[in-house]
CSV table of C-alpha atoms (C1' of nucleotides) in Angstrom, one decimal:
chain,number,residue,atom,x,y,z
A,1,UNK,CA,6.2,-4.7,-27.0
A,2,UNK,CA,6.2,-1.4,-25.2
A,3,UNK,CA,4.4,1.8,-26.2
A,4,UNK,CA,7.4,4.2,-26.9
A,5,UNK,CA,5.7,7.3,-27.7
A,6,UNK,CA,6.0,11.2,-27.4
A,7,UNK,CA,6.8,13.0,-25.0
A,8,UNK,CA,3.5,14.7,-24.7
A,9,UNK,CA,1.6,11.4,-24.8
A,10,UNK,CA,3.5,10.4,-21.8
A,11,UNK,CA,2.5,13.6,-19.9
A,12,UNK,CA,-0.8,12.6,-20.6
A,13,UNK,CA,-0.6,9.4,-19.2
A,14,UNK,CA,0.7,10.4,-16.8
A,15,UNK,CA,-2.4,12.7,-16.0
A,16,UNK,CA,-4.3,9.7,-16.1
A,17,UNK,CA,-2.4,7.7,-13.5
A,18,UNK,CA,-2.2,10.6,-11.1
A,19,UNK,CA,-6.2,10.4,-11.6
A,20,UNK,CA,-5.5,6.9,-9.9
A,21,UNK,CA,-3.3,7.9,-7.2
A,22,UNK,CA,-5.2,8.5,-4.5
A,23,UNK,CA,-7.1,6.3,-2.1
A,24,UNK,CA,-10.3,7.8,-1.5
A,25,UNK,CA,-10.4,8.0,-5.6
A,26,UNK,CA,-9.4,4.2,-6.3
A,27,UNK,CA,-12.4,3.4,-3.8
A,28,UNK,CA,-15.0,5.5,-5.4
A,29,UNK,CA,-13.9,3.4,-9.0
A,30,UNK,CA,-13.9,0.3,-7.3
A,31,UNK,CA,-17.6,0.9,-6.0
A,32,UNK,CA,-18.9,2.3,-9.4
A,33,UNK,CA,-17.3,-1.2,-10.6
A,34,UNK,CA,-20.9,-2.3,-9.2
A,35,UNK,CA,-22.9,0.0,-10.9
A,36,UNK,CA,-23.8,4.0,-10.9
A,37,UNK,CA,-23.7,5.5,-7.5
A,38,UNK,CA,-25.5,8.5,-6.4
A,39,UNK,CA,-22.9,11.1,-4.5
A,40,UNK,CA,-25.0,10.5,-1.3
A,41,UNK,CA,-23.8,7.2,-1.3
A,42,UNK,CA,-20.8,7.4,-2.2
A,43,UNK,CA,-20.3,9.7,0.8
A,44,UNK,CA,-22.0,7.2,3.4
A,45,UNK,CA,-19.5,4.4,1.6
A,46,UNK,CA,-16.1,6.6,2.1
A,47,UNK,CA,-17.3,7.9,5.4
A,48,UNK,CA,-15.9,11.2,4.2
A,49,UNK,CA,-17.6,14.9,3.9
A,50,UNK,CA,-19.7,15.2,1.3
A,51,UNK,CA,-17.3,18.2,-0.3
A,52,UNK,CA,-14.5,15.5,-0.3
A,53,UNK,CA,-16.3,12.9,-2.3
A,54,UNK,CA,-17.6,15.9,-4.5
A,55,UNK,CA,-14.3,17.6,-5.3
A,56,UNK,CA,-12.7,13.8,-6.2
A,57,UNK,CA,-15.5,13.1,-8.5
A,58,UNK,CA,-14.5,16.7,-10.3
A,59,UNK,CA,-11.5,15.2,-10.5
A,60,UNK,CA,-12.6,11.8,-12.2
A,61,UNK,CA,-14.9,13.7,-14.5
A,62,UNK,CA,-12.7,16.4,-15.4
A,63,UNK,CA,-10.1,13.2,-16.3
A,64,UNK,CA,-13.2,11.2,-18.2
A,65,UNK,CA,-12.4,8.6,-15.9
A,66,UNK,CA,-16.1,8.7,-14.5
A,67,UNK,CA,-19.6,10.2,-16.4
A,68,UNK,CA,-22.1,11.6,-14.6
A,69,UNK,CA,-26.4,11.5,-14.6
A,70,UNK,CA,-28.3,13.9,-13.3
A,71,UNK,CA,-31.9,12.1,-12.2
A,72,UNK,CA,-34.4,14.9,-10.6
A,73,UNK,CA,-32.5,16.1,-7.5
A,74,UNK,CA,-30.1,12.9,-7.6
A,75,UNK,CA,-26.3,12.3,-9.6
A,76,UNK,CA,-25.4,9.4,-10.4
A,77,UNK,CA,-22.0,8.3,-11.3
A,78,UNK,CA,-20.6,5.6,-13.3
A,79,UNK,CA,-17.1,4.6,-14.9
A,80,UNK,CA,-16.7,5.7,-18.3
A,81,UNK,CA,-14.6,2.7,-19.4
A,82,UNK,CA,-14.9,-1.0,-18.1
A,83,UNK,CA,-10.7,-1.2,-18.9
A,84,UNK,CA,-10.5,1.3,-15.9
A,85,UNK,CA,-11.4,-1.2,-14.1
A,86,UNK,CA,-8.6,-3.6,-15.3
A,87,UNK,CA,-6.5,-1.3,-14.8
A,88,UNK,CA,-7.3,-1.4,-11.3
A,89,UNK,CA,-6.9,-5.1,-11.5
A,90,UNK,CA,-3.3,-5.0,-12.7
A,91,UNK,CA,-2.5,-2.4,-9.9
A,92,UNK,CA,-4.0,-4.8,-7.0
A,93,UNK,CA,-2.3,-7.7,-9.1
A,94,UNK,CA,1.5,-5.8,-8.5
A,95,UNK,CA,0.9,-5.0,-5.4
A,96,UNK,CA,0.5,-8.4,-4.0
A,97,UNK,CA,3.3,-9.6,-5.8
A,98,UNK,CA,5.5,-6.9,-4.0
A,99,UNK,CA,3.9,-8.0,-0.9
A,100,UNK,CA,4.7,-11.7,-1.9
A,101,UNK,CA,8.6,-10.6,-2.6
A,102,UNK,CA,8.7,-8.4,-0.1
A,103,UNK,CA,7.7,-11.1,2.8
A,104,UNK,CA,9.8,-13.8,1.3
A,105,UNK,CA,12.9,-11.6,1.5
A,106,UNK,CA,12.2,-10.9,5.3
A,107,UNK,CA,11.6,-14.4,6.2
A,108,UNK,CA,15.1,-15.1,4.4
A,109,UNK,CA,16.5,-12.6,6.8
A,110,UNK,CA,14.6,-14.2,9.7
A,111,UNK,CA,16.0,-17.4,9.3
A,112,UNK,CA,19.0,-16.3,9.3
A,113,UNK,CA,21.2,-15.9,5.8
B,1,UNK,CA,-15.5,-8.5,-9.6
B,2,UNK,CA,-13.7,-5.3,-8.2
B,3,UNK,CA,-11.3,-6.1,-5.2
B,4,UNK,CA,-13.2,-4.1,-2.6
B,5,UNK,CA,-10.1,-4.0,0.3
B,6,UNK,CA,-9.0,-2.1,3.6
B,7,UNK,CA,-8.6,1.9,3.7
B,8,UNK,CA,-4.7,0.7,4.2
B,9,UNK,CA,-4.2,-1.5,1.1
B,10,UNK,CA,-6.3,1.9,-1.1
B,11,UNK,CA,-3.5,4.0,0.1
B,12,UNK,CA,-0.7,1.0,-1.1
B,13,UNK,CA,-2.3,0.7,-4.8
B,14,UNK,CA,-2.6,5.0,-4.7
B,15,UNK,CA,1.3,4.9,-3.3
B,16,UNK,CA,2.1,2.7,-7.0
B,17,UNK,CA,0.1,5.0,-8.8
B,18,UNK,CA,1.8,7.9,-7.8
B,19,UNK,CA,4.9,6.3,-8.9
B,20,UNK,CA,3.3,5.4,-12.1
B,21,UNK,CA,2.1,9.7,-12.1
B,22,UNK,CA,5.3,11.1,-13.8
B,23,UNK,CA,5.8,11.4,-17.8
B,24,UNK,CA,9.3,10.7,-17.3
B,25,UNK,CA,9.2,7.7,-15.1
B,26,UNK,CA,6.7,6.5,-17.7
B,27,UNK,CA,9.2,7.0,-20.0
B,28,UNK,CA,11.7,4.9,-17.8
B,29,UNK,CA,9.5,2.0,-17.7
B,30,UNK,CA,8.6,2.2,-21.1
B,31,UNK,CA,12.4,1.6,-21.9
B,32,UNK,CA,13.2,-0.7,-19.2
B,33,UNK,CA,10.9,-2.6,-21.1
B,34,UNK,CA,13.1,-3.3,-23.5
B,35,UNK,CA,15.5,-4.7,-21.1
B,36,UNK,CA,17.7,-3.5,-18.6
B,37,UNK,CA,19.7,-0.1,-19.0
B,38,UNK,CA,22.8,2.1,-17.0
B,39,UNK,CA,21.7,5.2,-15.5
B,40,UNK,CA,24.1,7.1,-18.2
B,41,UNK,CA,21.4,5.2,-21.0
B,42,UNK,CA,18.6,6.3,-19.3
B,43,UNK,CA,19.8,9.8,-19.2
B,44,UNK,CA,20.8,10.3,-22.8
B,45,UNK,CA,17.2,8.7,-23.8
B,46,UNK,CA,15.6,10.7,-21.8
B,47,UNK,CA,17.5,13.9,-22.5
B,48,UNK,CA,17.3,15.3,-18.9
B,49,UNK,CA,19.4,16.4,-16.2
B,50,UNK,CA,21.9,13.1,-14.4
B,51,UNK,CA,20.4,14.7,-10.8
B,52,UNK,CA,16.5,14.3,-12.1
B,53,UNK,CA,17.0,10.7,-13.6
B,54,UNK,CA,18.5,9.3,-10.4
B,55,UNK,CA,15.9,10.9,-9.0
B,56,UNK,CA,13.1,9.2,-10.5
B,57,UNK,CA,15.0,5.9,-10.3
B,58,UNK,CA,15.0,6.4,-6.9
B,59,UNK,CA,11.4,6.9,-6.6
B,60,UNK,CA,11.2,4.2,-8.6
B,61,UNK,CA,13.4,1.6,-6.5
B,62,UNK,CA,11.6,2.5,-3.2
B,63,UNK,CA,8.8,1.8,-4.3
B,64,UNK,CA,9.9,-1.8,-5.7
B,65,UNK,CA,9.0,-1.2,-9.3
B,66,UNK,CA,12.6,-1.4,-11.2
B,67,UNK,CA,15.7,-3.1,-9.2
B,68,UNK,CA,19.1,-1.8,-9.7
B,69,UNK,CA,22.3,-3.9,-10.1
B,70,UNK,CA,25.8,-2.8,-10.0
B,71,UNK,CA,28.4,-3.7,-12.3
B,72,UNK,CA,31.5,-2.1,-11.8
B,73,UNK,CA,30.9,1.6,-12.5
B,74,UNK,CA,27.7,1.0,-13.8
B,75,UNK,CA,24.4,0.2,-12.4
B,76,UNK,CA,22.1,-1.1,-14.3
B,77,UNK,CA,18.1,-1.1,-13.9
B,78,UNK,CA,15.2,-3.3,-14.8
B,79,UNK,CA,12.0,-3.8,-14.0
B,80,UNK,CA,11.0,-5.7,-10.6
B,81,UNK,CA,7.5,-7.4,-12.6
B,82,UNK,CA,6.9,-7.5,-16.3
B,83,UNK,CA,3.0,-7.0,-15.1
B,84,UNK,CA,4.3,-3.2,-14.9
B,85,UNK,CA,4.6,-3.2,-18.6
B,86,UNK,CA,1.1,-4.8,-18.9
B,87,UNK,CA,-0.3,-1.8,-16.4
B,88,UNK,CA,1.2,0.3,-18.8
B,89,UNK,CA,-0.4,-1.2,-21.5
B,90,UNK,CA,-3.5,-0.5,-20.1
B,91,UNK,CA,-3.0,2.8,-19.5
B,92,UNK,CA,-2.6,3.3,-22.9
B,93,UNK,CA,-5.3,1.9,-23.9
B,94,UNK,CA,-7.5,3.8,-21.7
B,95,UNK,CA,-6.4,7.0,-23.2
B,96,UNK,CA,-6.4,6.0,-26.9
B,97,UNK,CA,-10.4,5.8,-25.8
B,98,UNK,CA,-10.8,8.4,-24.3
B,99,UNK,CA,-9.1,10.3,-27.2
B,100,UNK,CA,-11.6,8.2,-29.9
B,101,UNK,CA,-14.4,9.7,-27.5
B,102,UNK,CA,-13.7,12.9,-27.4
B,103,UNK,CA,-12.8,13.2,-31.2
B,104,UNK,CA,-16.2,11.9,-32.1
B,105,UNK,CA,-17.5,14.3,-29.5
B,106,UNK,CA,-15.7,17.0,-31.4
B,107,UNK,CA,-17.1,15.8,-35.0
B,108,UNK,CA,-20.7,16.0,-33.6
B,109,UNK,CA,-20.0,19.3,-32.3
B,110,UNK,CA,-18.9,20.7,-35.3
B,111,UNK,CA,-21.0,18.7,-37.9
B,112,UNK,CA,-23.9,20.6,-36.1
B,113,UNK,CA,-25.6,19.0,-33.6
C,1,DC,C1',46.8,8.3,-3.0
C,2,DT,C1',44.9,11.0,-7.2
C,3,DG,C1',42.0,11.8,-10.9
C,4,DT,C1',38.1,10.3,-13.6
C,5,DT,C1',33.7,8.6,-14.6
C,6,DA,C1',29.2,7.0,-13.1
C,7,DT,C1',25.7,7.5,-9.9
C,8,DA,C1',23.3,9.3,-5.6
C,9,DT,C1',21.9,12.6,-2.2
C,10,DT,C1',20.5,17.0,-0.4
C,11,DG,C1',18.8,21.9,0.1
C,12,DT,C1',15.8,25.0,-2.0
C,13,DA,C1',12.5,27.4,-4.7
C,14,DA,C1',8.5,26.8,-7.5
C,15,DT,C1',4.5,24.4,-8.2
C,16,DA,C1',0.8,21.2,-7.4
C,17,DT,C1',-2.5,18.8,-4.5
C,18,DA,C1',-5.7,17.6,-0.7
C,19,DT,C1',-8.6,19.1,3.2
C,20,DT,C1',-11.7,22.0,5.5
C,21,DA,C1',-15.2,25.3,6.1
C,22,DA,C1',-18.2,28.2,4.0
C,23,DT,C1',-21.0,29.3,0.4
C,24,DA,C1',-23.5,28.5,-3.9
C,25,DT,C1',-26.5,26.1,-7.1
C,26,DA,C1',-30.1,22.8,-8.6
C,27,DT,C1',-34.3,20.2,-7.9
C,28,DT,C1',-38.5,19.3,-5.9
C,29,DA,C1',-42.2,19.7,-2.5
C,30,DA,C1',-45.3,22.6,-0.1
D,1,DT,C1',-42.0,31.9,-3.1
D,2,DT,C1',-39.9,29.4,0.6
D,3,DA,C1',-38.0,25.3,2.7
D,4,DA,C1',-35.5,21.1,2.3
D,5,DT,C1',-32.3,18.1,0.2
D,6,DA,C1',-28.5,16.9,-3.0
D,7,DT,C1',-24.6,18.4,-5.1
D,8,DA,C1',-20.8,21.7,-6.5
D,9,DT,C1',-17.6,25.4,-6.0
D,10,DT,C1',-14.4,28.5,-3.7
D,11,DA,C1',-10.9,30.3,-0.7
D,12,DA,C1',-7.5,29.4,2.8
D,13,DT,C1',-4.2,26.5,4.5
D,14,DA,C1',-1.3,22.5,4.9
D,15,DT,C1',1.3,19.2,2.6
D,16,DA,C1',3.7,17.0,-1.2
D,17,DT,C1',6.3,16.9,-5.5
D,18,DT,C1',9.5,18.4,-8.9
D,19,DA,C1',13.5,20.5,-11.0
D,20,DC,C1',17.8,22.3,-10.5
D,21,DA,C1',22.3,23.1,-8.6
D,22,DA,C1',25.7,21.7,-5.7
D,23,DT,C1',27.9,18.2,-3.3
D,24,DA,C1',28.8,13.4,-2.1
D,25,DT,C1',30.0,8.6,-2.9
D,26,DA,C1',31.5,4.4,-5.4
D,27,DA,C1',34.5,2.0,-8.5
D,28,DC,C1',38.4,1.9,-10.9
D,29,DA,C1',42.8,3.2,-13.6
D,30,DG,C1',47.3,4.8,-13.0
DNA sequence: CTGTTATATTGTAATATATTAATATATTAA
DNA sequence: TTAATATATTAATATATTACAATATAACAG
């Protein structure tokens, strides 16, 4: 079942996830989930300066995680891949069952034993 | 469709990707897959130092994707959730496309235009 | 207790990454 | 051309991560 492969493949996935692992970077993908984004919005969404927003979409592009259209004075971005955005899923999906584990085990140690 | 959530619960799902960021962890999970291994396994798949494997288990424990058991000397590891194997999947995926895009990329480059 | 094997931790140097401020570029309107 | 707006890049700094070597701990056999 897993995907065993070599060692250079695995360096690149591992590009890919580091691509994810960032907050302000899993928001932008989550809001180009609902369609292209211009940069101006996606800086009035993250609340974050505009060279921020700018320097993480580098990074998505330079990773093809995002594409981007230029429209007269206007970019808009969009996700290159709808699977990104399972991917996404899957992340959200493990993290609430760590939540789930984790507050089970504390309310074992609560109640004492 | 996407899971639009708090600033805080971005920097959770960025905190699991980081862990997922490292070609050798990768590697870790993609043999804990399997089923669960000894450190001293681990070490002679992976061909790497005893100090850097513990190390990434370690990364890997706090951040409560593998579990570690000990048996006698040994201590074995698995993983905490087999959806880690299915984020890996997915992963994978993502990058066998992006590779098919850029090789067709590369053909109409050099096919001329 | 001593030695041995398996595993974990720590300090450190090298490297990578993010943020910020400043500056640069591109497009359009006037 | 100049001004205005949108976006990108760069340099400097701060912070984080990794590998490696050395050391520590844990379990067990004798």
């Amino acid at each position: 079942m897993a995907n065993r492969c070599s060692q250079e493949l695995y360096e690149f996935k591992a590009e890919l996830c580091k691509t994810f692992a960032d907050a302000k970077r899993l928001q932008i993908i989550d809001i180009l989930r609902g369609g292209e984004r211009t940069v101006n919005e996606l800086v009035q969404f993250l609340r974050a300066p505009q060279a921020v927003v700018s320097r993480h979409l580098a990074i998505l592009r330079d990773r093809g995680v995002v594409k981007a259209r230029r429209e007269g004075v206007n970019v808009y971005y969009s996700l290159t891949d709808s699977k990104i955005g399972d991917a996404c899923d899957i992340v959200h999906q493990i993290l609430l069952e760590q939540i789930e584990r984790n507050r089970k085990l504390a309310d074992r140690l609560v109640s004492g034993l």
